[in-house]
Short mmCIF file of C-alpha atoms and ligand atoms in Angstrom, two decimals:
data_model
loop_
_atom_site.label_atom_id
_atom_site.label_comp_id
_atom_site.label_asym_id
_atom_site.label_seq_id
_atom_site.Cartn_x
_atom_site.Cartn_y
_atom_site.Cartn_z
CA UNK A 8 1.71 14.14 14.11
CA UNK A 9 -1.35 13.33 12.90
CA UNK A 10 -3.87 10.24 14.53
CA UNK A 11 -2.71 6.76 12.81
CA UNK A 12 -5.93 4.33 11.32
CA UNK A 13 -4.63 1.06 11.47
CA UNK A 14 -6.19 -2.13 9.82
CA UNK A 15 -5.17 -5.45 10.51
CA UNK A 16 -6.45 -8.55 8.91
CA UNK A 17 -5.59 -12.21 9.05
CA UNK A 18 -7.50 -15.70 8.32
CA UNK A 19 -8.61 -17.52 11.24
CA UNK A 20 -6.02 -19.75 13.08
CA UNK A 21 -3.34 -17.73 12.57
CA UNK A 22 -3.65 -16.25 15.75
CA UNK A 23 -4.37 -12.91 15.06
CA UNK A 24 -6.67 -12.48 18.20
CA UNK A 25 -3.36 -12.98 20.31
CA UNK A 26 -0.89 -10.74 18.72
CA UNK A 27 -3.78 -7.89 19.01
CA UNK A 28 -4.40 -8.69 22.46
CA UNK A 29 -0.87 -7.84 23.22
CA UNK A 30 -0.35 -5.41 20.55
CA UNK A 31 -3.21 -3.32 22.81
CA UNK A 32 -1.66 -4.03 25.63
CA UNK A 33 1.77 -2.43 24.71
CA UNK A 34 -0.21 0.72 23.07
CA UNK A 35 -2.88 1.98 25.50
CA UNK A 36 -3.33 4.68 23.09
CA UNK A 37 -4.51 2.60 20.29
CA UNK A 38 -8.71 2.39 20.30
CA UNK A 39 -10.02 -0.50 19.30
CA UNK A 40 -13.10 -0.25 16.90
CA UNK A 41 -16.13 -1.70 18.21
CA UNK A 42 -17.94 -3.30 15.05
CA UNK A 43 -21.51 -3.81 14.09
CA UNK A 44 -22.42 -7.51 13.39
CA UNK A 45 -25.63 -9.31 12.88
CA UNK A 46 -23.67 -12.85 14.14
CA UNK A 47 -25.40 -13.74 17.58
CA UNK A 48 -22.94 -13.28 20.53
CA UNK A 49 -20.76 -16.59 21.71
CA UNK A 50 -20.92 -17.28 25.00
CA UNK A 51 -19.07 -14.58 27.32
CA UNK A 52 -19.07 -12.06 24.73
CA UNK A 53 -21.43 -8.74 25.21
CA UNK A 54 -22.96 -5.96 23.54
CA UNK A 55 -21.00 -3.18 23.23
CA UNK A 56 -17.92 -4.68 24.23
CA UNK A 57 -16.95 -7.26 21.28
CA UNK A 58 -19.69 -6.14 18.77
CA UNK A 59 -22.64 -4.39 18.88
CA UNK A 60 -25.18 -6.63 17.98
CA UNK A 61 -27.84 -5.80 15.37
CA UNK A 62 -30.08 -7.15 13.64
CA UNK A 63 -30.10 -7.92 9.68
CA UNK A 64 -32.79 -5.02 9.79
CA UNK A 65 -30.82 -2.66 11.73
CA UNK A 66 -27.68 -3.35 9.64
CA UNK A 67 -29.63 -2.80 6.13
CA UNK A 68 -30.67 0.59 7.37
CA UNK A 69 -27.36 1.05 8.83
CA UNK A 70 -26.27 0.52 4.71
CA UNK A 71 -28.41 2.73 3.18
CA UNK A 72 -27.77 5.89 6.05
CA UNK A 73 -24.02 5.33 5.19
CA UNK A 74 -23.17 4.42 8.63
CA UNK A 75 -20.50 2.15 7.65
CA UNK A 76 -16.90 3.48 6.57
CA UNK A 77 -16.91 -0.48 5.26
CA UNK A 78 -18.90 -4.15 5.39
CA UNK A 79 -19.29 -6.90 4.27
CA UNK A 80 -20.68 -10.31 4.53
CA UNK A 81 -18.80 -13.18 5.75
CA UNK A 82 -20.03 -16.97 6.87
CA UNK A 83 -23.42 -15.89 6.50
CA UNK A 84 -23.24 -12.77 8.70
CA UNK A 85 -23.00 -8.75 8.12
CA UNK A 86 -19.82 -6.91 9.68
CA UNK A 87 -19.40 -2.91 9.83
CA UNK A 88 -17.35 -0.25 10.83
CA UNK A 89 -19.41 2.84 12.01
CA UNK A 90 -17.44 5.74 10.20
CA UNK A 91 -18.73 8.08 12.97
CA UNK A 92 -16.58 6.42 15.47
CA UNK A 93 -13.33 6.30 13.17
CA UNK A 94 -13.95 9.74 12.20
CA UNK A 95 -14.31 10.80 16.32
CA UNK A 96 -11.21 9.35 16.81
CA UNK A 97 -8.91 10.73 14.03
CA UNK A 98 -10.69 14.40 15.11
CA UNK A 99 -9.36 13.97 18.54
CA UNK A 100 -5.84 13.05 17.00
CA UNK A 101 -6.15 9.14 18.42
CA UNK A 102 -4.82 6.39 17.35
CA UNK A 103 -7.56 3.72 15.75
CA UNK A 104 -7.09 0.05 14.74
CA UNK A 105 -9.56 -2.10 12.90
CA UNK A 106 -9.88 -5.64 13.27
CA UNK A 107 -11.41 -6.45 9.98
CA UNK A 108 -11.44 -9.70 6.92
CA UNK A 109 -9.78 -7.94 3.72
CA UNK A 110 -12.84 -7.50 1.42
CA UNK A 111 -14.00 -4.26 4.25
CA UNK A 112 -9.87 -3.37 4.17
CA UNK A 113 -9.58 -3.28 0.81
CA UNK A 114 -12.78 -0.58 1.02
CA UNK A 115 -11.61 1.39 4.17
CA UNK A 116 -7.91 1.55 1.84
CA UNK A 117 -10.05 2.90 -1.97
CA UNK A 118 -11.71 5.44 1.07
CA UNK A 119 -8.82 6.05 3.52
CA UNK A 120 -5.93 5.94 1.70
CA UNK A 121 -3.91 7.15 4.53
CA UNK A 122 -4.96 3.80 6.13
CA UNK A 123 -1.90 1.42 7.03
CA UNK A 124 -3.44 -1.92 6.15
CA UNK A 125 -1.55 -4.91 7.90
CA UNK A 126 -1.87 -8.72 7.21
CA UNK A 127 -0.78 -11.20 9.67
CA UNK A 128 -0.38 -14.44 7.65
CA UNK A 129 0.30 -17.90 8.99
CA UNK A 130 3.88 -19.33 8.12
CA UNK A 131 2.59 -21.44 5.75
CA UNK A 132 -0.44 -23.31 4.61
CA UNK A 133 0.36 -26.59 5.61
CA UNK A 134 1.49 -24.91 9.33
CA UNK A 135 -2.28 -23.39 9.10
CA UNK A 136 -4.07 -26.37 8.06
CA UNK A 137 -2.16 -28.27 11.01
CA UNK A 138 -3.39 -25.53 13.52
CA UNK A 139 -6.62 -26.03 12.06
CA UNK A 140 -6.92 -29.76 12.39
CA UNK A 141 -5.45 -29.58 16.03
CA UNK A 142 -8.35 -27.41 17.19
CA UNK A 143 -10.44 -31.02 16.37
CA UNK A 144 -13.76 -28.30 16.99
CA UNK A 145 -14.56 -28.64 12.86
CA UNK A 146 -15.46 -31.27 10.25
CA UNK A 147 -13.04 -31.91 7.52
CA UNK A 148 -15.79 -30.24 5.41
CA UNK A 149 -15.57 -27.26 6.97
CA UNK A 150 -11.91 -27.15 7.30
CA UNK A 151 -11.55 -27.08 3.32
CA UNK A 152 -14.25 -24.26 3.20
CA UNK A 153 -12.28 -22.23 5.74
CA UNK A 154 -8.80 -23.05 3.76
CA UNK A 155 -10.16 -22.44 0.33
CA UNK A 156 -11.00 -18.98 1.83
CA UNK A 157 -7.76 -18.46 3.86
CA UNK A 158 -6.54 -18.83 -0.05
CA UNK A 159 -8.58 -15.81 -0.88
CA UNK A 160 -7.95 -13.75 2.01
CA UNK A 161 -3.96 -14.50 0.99
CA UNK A 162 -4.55 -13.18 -2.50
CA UNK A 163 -6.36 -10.43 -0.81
CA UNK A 164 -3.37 -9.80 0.97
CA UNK A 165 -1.49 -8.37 -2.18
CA UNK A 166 -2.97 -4.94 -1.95
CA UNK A 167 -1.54 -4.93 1.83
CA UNK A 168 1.05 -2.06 2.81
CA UNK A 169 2.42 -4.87 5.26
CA UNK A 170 2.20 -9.02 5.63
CA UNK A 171 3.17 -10.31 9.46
CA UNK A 172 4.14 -13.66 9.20
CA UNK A 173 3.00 -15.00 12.47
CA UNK A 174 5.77 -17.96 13.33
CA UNK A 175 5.75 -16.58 17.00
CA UNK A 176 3.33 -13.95 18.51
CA UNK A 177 6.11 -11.92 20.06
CA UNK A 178 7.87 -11.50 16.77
CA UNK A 179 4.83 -10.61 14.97
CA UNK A 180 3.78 -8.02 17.74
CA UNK A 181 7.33 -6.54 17.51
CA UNK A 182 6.96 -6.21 13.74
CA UNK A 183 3.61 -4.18 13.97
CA UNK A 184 5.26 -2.04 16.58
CA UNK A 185 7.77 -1.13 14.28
CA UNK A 186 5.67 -0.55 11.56
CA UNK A 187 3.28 1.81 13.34
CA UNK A 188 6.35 3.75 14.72
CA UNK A 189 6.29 2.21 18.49
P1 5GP B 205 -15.96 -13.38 14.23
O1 5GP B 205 -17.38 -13.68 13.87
O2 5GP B 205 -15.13 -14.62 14.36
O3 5GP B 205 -15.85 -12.46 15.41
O4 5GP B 205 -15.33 -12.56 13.00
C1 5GP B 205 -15.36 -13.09 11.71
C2 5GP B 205 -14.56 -12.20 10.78
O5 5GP B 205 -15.18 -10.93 10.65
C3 5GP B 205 -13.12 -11.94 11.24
O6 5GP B 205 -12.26 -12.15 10.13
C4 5GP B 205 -13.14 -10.48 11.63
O7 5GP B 205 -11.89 -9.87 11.39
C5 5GP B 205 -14.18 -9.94 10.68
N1 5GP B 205 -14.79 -8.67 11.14
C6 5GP B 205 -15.08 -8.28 12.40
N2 5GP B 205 -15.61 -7.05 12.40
C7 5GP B 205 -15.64 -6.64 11.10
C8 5GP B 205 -16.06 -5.44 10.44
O8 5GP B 205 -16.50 -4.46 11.04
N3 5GP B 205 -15.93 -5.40 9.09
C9 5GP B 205 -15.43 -6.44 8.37
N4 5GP B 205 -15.31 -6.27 7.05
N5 5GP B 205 -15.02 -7.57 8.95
C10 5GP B 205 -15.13 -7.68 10.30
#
C-alpha cells in the first residue's frame, strides 16, 4: 500500500492540538511535518522541533526556489511546508500528516490530489466562542477577529474530504483513525 499524506486543519480553540497529540501517539508511524514559519518561537518551543524558524528573508527565497509544497500568510506571519521533506517521506513509503490552516490545504489538495484533507470543527459556534471567552487570555476585539476567521476557515472547510466534529477528543481521534484506515 502506498505511504498516506494526511492534512488536518481546524480553527483555533477547537482543540485540534489535543486530538493530534493523541492521534500521534496511537500511530508511531505517522511523521509529523516540521513547518517553516517566520512567527518568533513562544516560550518552550525550539527550532527544529515545533517550527523551523526563519526569517521573512529566508522564507521569500524559500518562495521563489519552490521550497514550499504550500504557504501562506496568517496573523501577520509566513507558514510553509518544505516539499522535500513530504516528498522523502512518501519515497520511503511513510506515512505524513500536516498540521496546516486551509488556504495551504486547499494548495497541497489542487497539487496532491491523493492528499486526504481532514477538518476538525468545533460543535458549534456558540460552543467555540464560549471556549474562546473562557481562555480570558484575549480582548473582545480580538475574539471577533479570530471568529470572523473561524467563519472562513468553516467555509474553507467545504472542499474537505472529511469534517471531525470535535464534541470530545476521544471521539474525534477515533474518527480520524477510521478514516486513515487504523
Ligand atoms: P501557530 O502560530 O499558532 O503555531 O499556528 C498558526 C496557524 O498556522 C495554525 O492554524 C497552523 O495550523 C498553521 N500552520 C502551521 N504550519 C503551517 C504551514 O506550514 N502551512 C500553513 N499553511 N499553515 C501552517
Amino acid at each position: 500500500m502506498s505511504a498516506k499524506l494526511l492534512v488536518i486543519s481546524g480553527s483555533s480553540g477547537v482543540g485540534k492540538g489535543t486530538v493530534i497529540k493523541s492521534l500521534l501517539e496511537k500511530c508511531p508511524d505517522l511523521n509529523l511535518s516540521i513547518s517553516c514559519t517566520t512567527r518568533n518561537p513562544r516560550p518552550g518551543e525550539k527550532d527544529g522541533i515545533n517550527y523551523f524558524f526563519i526569517s521573512r528573508e529566508e522564507f521569500k527565497k524559500g518562495i521563489e526556489n519552490n521550497d514550499f509544497l504550500e504557504w501562506a500568510e496568517f496573523s501577520g506571519n509566513l507558514y510553509g511546508t518544505r516539499e522535500s521533506y513530504i516528498n522523502d517521506c512518501l519515497n520511503q513509503n511513510k506515512n505524513v500528516l500536516l498540521e496546516i490552516e486551509t488556504q495551504g490545504a486547499l494548495q497541497v489538495k489542487a497539487k496532491m490530489p491523493e492528499a486526504v484533507l481532514i477538518f476538525i470543527a468545533p460543535p458549534s459556534l456558540e460552543e467555540l466562542e464560549a471556549r474562546l471567552r473562557g481562555r480570558h487570555t484575549e480582548t473582545e476585539e480580538a475574539i471577533q477577529k479570530r471568529l470572523e476567521f473561524v467563519k472562513l476557515e468553516i467555509e474553507n472547510s467545504k472542499q474537505y474530504d472529511y469534517v471531525v466534529i470535535n464534541d470530545a477528543v476521544e471521539n474525534a481521534v477515533n474518527q480520524i483513525l477510521k478514516i486513515i484506515g487504523v
